[in-house]
PDB file of C-alpha atoms in Angstrom:
ATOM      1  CA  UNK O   1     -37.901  37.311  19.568  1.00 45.00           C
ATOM      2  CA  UNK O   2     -34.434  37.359  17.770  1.00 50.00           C
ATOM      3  CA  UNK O   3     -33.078  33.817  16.980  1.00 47.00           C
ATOM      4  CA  UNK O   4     -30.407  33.030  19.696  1.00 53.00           C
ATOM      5  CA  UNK O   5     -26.797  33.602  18.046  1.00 62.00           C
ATOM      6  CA  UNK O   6     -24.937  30.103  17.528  1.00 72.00           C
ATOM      7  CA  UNK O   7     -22.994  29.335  20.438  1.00 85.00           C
ATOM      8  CA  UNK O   8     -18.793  29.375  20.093  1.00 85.00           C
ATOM      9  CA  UNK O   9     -18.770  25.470  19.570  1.00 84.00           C
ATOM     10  CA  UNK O  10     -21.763  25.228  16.978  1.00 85.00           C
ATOM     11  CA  UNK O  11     -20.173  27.931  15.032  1.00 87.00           C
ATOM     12  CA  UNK O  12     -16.585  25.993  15.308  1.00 89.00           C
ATOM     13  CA  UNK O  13     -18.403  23.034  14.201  1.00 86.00           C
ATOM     14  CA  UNK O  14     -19.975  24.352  10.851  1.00 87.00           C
ATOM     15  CA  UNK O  15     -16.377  25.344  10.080  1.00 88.00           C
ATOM     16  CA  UNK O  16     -15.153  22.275  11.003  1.00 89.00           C
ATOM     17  CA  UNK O  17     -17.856  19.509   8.856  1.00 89.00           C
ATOM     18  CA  UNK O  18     -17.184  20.684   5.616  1.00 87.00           C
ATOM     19  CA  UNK O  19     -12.998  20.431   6.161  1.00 92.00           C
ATOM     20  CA  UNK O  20     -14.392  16.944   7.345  1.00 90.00           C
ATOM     21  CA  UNK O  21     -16.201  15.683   3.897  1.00 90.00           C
ATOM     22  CA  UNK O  22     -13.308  17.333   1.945  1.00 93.00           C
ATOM     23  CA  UNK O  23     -10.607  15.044   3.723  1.00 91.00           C
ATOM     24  CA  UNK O  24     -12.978  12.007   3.375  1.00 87.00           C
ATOM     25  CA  UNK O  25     -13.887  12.722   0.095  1.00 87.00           C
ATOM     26  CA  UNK O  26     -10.501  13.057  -1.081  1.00 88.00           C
ATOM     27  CA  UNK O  27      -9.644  10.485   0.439  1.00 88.00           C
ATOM     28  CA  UNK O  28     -11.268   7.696  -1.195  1.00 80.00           C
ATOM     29  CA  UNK O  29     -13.975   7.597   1.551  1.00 83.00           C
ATOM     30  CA  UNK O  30     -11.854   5.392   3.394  1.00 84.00           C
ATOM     31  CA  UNK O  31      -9.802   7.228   6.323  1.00 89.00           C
ATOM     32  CA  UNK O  32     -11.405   6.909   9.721  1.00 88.00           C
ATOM     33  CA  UNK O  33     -11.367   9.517  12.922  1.00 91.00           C
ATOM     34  CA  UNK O  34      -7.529   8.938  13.193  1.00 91.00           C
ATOM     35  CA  UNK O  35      -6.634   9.554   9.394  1.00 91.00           C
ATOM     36  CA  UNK O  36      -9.349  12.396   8.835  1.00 91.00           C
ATOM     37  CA  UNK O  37      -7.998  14.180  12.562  1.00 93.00           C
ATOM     38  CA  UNK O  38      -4.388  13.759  11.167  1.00 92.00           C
ATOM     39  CA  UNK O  39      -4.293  14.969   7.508  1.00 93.00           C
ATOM     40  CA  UNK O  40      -6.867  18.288   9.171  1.00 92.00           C
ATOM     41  CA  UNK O  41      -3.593  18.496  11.874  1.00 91.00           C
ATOM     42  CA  UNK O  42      -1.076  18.739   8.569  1.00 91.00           C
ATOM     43  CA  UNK O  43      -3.108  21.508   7.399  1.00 91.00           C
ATOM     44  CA  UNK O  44      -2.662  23.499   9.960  1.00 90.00           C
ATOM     45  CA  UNK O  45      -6.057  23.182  11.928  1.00 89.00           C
ATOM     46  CA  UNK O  46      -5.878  22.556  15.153  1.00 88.00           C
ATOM     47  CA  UNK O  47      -8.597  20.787  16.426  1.00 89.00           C
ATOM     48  CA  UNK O  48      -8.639  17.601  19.241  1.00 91.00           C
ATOM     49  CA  UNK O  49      -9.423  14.031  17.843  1.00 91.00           C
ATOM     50  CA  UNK O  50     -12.695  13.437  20.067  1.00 90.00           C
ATOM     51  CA  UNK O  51     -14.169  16.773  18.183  1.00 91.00           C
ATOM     52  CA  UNK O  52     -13.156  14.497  14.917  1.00 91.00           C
ATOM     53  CA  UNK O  53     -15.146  11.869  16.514  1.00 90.00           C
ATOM     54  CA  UNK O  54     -18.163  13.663  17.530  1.00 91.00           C
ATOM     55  CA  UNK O  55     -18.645  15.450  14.017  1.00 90.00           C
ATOM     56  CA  UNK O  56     -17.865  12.522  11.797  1.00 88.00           C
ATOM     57  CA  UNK O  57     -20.305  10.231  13.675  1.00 90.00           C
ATOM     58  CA  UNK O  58     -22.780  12.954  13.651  1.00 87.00           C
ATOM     59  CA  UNK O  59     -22.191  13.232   9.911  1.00 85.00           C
ATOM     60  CA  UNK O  60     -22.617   9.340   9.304  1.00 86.00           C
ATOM     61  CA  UNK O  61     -18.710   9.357   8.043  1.00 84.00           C
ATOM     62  CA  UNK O  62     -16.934   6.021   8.857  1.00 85.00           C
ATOM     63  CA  UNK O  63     -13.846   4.797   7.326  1.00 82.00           C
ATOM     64  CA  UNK O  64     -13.449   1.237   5.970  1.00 79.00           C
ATOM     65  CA  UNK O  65     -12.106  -1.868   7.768  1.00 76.00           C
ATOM     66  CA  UNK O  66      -9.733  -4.416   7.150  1.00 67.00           C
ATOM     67  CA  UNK O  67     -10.769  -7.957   6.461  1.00 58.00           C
ATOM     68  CA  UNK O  68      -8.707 -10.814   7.240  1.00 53.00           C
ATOM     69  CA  UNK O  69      -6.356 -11.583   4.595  1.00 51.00           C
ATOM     70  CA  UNK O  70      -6.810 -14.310   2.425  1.00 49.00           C
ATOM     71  CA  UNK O  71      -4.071 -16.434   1.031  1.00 52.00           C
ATOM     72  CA  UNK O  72      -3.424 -16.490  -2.656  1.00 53.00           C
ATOM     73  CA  UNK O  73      -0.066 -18.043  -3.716  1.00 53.00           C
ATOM     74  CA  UNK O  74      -0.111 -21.419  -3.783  1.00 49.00           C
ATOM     75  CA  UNK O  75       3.703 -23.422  -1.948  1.00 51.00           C
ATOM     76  CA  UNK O  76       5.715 -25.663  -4.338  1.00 54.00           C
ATOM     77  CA  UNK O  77       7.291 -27.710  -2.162  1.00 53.00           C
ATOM     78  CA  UNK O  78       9.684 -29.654  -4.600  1.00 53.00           C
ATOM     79  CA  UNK O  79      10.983 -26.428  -6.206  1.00 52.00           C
ATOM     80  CA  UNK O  80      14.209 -25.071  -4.350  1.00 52.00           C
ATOM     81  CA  UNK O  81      13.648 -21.812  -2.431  1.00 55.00           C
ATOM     82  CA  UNK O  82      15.851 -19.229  -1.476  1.00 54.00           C
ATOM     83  CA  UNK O  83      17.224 -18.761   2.053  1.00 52.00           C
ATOM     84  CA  UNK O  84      14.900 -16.431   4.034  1.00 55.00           C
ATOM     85  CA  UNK O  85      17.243 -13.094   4.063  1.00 52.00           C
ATOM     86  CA  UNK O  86      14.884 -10.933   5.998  1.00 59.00           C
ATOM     87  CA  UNK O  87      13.366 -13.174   9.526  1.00 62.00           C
ATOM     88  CA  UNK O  88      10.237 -11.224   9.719  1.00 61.00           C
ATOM     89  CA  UNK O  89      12.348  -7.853  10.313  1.00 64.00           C
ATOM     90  CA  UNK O  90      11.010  -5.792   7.665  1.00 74.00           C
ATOM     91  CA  UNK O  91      12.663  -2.239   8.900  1.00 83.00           C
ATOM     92  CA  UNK O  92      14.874  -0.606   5.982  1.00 89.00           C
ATOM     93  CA  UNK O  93      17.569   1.641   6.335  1.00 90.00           C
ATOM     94  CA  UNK O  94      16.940   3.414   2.852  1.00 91.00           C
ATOM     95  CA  UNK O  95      14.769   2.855   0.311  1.00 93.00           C
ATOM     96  CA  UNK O  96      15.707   0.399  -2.666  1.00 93.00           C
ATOM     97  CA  UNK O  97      17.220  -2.112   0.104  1.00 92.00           C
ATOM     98  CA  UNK O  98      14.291  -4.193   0.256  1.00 92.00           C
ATOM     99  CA  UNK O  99      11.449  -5.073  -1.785  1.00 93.00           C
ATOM    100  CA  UNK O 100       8.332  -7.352  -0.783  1.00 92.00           C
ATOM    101  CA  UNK O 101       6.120  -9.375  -2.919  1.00 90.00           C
ATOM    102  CA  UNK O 102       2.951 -10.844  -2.961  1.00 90.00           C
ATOM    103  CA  UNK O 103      -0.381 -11.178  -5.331  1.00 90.00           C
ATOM    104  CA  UNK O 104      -4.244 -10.969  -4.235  1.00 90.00           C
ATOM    105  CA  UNK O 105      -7.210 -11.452  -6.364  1.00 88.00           C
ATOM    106  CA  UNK O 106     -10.249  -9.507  -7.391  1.00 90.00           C
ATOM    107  CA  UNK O 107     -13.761 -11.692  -8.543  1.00 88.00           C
ATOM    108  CA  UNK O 108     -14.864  -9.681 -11.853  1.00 89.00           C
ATOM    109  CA  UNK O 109     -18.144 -10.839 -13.600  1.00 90.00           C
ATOM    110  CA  UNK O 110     -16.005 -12.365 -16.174  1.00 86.00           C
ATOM    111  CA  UNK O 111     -13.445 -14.737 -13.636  1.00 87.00           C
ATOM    112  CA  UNK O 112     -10.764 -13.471 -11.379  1.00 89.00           C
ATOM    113  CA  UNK O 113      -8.541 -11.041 -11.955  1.00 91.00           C
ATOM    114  CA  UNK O 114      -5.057 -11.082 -10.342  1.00 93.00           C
ATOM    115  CA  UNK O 115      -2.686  -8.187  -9.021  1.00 95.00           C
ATOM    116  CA  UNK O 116       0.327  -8.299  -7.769  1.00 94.00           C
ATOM    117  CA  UNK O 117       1.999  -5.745  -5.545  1.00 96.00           C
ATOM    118  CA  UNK O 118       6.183  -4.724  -5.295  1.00 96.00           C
ATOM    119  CA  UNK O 119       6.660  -2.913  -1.785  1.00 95.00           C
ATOM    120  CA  UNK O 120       9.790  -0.822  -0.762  1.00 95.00           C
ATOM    121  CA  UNK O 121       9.729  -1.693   2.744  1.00 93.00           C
ATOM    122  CA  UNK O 122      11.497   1.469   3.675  1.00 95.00           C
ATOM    123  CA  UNK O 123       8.532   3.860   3.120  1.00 96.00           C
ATOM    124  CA  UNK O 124       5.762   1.615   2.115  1.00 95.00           C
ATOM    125  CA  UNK O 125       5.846   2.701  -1.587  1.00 97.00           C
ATOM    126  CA  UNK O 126       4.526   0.530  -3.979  1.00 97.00           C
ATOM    127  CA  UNK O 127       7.470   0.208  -6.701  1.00 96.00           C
ATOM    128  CA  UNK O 128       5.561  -1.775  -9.327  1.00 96.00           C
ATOM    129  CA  UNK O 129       2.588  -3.784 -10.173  1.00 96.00           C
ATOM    130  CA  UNK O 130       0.538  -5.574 -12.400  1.00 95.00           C
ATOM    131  CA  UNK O 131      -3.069  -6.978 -13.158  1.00 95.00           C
ATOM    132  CA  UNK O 132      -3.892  -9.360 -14.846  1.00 93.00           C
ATOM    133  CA  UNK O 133      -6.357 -12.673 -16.084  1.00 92.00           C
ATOM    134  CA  UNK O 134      -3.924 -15.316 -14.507  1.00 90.00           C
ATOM    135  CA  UNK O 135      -1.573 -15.914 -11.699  1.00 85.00           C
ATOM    136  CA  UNK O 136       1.054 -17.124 -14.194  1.00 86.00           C
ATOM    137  CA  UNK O 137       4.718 -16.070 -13.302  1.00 86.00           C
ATOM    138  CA  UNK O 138       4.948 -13.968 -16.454  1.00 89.00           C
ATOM    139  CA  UNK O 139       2.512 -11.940 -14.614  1.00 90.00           C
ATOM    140  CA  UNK O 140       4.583 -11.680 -11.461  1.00 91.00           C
ATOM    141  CA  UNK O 141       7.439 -10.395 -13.399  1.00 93.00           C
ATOM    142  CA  UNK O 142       5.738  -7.649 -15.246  1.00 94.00           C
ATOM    143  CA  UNK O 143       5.281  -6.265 -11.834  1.00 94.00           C
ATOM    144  CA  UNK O 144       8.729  -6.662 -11.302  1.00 93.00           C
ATOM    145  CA  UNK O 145       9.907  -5.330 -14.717  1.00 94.00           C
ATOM    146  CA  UNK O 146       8.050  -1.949 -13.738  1.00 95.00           C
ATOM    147  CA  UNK O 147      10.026  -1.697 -10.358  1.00 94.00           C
ATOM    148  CA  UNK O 148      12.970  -2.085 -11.889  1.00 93.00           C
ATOM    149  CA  UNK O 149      11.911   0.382 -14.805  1.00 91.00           C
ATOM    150  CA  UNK O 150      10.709   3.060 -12.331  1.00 88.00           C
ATOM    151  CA  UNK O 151      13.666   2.497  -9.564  1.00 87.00           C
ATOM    152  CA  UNK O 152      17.028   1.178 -11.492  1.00 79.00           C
ATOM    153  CA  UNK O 153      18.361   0.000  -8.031  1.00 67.00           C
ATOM    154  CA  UNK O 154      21.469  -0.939  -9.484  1.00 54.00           C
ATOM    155  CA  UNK O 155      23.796   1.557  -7.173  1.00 51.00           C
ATOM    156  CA  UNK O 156      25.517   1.593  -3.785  1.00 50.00           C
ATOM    157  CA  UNK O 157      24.362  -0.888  -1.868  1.00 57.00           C
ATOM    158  CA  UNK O 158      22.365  -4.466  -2.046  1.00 85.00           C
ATOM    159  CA  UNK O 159      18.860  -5.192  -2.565  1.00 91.00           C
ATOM    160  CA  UNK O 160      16.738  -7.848  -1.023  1.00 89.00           C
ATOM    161  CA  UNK O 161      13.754  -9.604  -3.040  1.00 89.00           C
ATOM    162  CA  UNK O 162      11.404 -11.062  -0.321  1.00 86.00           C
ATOM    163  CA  UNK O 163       8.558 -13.190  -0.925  1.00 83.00           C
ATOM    164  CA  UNK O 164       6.106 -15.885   0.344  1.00 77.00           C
ATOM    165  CA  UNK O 165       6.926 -19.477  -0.994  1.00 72.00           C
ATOM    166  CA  UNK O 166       4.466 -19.569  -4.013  1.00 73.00           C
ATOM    167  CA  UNK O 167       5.673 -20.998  -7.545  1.00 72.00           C
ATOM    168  CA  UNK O 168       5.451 -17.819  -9.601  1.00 79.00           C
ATOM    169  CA  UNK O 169       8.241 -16.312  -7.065  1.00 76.00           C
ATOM    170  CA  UNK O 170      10.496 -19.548  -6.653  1.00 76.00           C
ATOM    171  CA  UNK O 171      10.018 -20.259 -10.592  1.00 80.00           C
ATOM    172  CA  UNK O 172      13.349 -20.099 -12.007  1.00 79.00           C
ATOM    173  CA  UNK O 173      12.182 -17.679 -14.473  1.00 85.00           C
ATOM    174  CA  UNK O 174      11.712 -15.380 -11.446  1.00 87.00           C
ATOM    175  CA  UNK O 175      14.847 -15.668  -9.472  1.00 85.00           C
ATOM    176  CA  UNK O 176      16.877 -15.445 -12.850  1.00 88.00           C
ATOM    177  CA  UNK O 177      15.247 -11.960 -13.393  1.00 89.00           C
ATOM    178  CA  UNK O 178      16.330 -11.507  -9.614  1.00 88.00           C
ATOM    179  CA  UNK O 179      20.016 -12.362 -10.418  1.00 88.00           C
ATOM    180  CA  UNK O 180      20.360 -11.133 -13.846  1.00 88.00           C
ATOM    181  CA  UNK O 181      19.452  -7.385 -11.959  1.00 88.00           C
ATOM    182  CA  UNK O 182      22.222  -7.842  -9.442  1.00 88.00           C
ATOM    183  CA  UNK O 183      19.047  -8.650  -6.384  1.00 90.00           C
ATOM    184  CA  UNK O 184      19.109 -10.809  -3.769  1.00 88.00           C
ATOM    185  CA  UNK O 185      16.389 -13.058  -3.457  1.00 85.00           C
ATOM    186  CA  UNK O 186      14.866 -13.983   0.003  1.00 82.00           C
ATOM    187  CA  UNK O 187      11.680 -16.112   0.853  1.00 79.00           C
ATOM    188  CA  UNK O 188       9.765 -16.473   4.061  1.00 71.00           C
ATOM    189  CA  UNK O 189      10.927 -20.260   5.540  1.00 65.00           C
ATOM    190  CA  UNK O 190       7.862 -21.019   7.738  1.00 58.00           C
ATOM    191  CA  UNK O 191       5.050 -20.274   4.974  1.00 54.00           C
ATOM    192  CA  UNK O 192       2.718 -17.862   7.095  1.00 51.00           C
ATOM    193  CA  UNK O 193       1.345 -14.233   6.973  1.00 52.00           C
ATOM    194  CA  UNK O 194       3.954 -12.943   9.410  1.00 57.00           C
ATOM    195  CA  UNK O 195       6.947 -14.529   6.766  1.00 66.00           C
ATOM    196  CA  UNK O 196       5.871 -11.765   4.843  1.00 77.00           C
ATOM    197  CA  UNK O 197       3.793  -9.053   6.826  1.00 81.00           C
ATOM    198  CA  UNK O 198       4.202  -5.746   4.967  1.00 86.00           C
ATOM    199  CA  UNK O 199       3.081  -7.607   1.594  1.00 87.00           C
ATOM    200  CA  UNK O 200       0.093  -8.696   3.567  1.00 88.00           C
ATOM    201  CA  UNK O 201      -0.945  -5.597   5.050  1.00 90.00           C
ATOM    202  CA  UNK O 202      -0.752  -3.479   1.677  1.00 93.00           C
ATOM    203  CA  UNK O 203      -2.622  -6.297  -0.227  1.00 92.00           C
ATOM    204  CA  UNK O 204      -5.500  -5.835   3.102  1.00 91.00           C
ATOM    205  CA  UNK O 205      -5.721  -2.705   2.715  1.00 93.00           C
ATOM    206  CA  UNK O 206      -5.609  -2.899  -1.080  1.00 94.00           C
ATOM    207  CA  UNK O 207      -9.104  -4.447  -0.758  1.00 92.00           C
ATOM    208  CA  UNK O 208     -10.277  -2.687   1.786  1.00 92.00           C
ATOM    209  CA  UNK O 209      -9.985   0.588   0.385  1.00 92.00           C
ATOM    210  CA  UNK O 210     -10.819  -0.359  -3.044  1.00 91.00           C
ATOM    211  CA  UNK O 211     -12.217  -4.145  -4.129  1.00 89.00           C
ATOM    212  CA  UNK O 212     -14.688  -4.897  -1.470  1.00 87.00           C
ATOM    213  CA  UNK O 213     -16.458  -2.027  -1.343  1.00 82.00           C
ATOM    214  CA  UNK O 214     -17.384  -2.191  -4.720  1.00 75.00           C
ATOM    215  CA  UNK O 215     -17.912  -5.975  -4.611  1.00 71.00           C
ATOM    216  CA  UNK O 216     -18.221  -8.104  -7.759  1.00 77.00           C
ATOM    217  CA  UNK O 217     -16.762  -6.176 -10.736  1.00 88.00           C
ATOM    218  CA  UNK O 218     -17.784  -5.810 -13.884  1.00 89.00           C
ATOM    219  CA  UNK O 219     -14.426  -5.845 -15.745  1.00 91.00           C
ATOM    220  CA  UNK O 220     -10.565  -6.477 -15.515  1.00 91.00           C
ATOM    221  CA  UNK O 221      -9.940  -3.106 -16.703  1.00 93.00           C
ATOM    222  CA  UNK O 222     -12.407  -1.448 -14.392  1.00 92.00           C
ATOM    223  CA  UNK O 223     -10.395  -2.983 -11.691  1.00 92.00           C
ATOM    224  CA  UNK O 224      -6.863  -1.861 -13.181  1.00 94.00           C
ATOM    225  CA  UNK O 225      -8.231   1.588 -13.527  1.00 94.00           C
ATOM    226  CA  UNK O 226      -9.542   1.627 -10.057  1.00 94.00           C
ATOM    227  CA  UNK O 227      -5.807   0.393  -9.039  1.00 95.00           C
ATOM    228  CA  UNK O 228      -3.736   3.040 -11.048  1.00 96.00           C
ATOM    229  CA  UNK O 229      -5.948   5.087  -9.220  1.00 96.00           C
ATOM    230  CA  UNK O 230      -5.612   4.016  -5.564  1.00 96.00           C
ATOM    231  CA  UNK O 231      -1.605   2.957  -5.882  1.00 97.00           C
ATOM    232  CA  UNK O 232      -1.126   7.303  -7.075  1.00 97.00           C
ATOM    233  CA  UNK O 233      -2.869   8.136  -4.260  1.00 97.00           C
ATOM    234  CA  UNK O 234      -1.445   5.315  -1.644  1.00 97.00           C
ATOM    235  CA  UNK O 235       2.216   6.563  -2.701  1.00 97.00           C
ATOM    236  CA  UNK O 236       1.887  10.076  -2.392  1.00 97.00           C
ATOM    237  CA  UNK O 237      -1.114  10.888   0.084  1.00 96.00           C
ATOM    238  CA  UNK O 238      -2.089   8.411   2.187  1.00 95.00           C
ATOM    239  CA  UNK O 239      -1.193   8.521   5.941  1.00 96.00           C
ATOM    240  CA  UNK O 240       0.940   4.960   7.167  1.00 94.00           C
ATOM    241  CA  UNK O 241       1.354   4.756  10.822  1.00 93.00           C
ATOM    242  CA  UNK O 242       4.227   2.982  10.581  1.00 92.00           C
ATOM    243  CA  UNK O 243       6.068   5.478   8.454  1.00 94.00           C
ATOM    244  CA  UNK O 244       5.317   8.050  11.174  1.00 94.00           C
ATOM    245  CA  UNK O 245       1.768   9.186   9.780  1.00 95.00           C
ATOM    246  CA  UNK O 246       2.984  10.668   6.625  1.00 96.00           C
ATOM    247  CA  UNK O 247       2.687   9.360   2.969  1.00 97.00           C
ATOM    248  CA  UNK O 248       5.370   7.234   1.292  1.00 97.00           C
ATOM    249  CA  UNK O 249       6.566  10.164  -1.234  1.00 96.00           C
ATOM    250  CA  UNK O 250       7.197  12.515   2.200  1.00 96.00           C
ATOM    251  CA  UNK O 251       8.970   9.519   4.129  1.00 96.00           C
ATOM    252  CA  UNK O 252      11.242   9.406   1.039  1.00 95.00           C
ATOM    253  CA  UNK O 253      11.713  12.718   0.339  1.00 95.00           C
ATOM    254  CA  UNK O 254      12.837  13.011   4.010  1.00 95.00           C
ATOM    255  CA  UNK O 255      15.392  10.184   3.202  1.00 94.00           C
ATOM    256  CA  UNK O 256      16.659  11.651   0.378  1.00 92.00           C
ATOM    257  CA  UNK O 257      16.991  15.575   2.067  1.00 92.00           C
ATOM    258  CA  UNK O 258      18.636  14.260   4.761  1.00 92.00           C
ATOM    259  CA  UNK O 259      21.178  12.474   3.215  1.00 86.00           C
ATOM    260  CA  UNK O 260      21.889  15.346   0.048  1.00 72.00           C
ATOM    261  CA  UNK O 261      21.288  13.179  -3.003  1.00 64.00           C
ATOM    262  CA  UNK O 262      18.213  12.755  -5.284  1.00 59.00           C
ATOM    263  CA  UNK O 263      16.187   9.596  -5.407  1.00 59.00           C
ATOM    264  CA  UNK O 264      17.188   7.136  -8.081  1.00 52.00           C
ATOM    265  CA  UNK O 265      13.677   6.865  -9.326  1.00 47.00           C
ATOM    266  CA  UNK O 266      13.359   8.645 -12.852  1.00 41.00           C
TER     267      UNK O 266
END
């Protein structure tokens, strides 16, 4: 007898599981059934989450999960700290009003390796950083150079600096970078994640999606590449939820169409 044609569903579904790998794949191999159903709904395909679900489990697809975040900076309590300009409200009403700071670590076969992240709050787009060999505060402020380089924030209205309370952001070297570019620094008074929560949750997601799934590696500039790599791809096509499921470049490019004038980045 003739082999029974593949019902309506099975046929939708071999349409369907390749789409599937290509999102994940592109992806970094990190987006779960929420991401993957999301970025296929962009596209144009409709299709409900559950069938997401069914086909990615059935494929042995599963995206990565956050850790709990592990503090790097160390508090110096006799330096003096700015006033904490932000209270945990990290909403921005445009972009280049408020940055956030803060530095993780990655364990390499020859010592740790440290990398520091600059975060426009308004869309989630990582402005500048840097890795490097130590947590110095030279270090710190290479990442800060960058955002400054890439932005040039100097326009309309004020910027906020926030960080956490470590040294290499109350140094004075630090803050007189801050002042000598016309920012206003801020840092968190009470010294704990939620002081300075949008730093935290790109530097969790950081290694997530990138350092521990690889786990020890073998070189510093393995683990730079590996950043340039994931920091392109975070700013312009990863879904954040709390942007509205789109990637930072689109939240910005909203912004900047809405209000008829061109981003100040060059």
């Amino acid at each position: 007898m003739p082999a029974s044609p593949l019902s309506a569903r099975a046929r939708r579904d071999a349409a369907l599981m390749p789409e599937i790998a290509r999102v994940f794949e592109e992806n970094f191999r990190v987006y779960g059934v929420r991401k993957v159903w999301r970025q296929l709904k962009r596209e144009g395909q409709d299709l409900a989450r559950c069938t997401v679900a069914r086909l990615m489990r059935g494929m042995g697809l599963q995206g990565v999960i956050r850790g709990k975040p592990v503090r790097t900076t160390i508090s110096d309590k006799t330096a003096p700290c700015p006033l904490d300009h932000v209270n945990r409200q990290f909403k921005a009403a445009r972009p280049n009003a408020l940055w956030v700071s803060d530095f993780t670590y990655v364990a390499t076969w020859s010592g740790f390796a440290y990398v520091a992240f600059i975060i426009d709050a308004y869309a989630r787009w990582i402005v500048g950083w840097r890795v490097s060999r130590t947590a110095h505060t030279a270090f710190v402020l290479d990442a800060l150079e960058q955002a400054l380089h890439e932005r040039r924030p100097l326009h309309r209205g004020g910027l906020v600096h926030h960080s956490d309370r470590g040294s290499q952001y109350v140094s004075i070297h630090y803050t007189e970078h801050l002042a000598q570019a016309g920012i206003e620094p801020s840092v968190g008074s009470v010294g704990d994640s939620y002081d300075n929560a949008v730093a935290d949750s790109i530097n969790g997601l950081y290694k997530a999606e990138v350092i521990h799934r690889r786990g020890r590696w073998r070189s510093l500039e393995a683990a730079q590449f590996a950043t340039l790599e994931w920091v392109g791809w975070f700013n312009h096509r990863r879904l954040l939820r709390p942007i509205g499921n789109i990637p930072p470049a689109k939240a910005e490019a909203l912004y900047y169409a809405a209000h008829d004038h061109q981003p100040l980045a060059a």
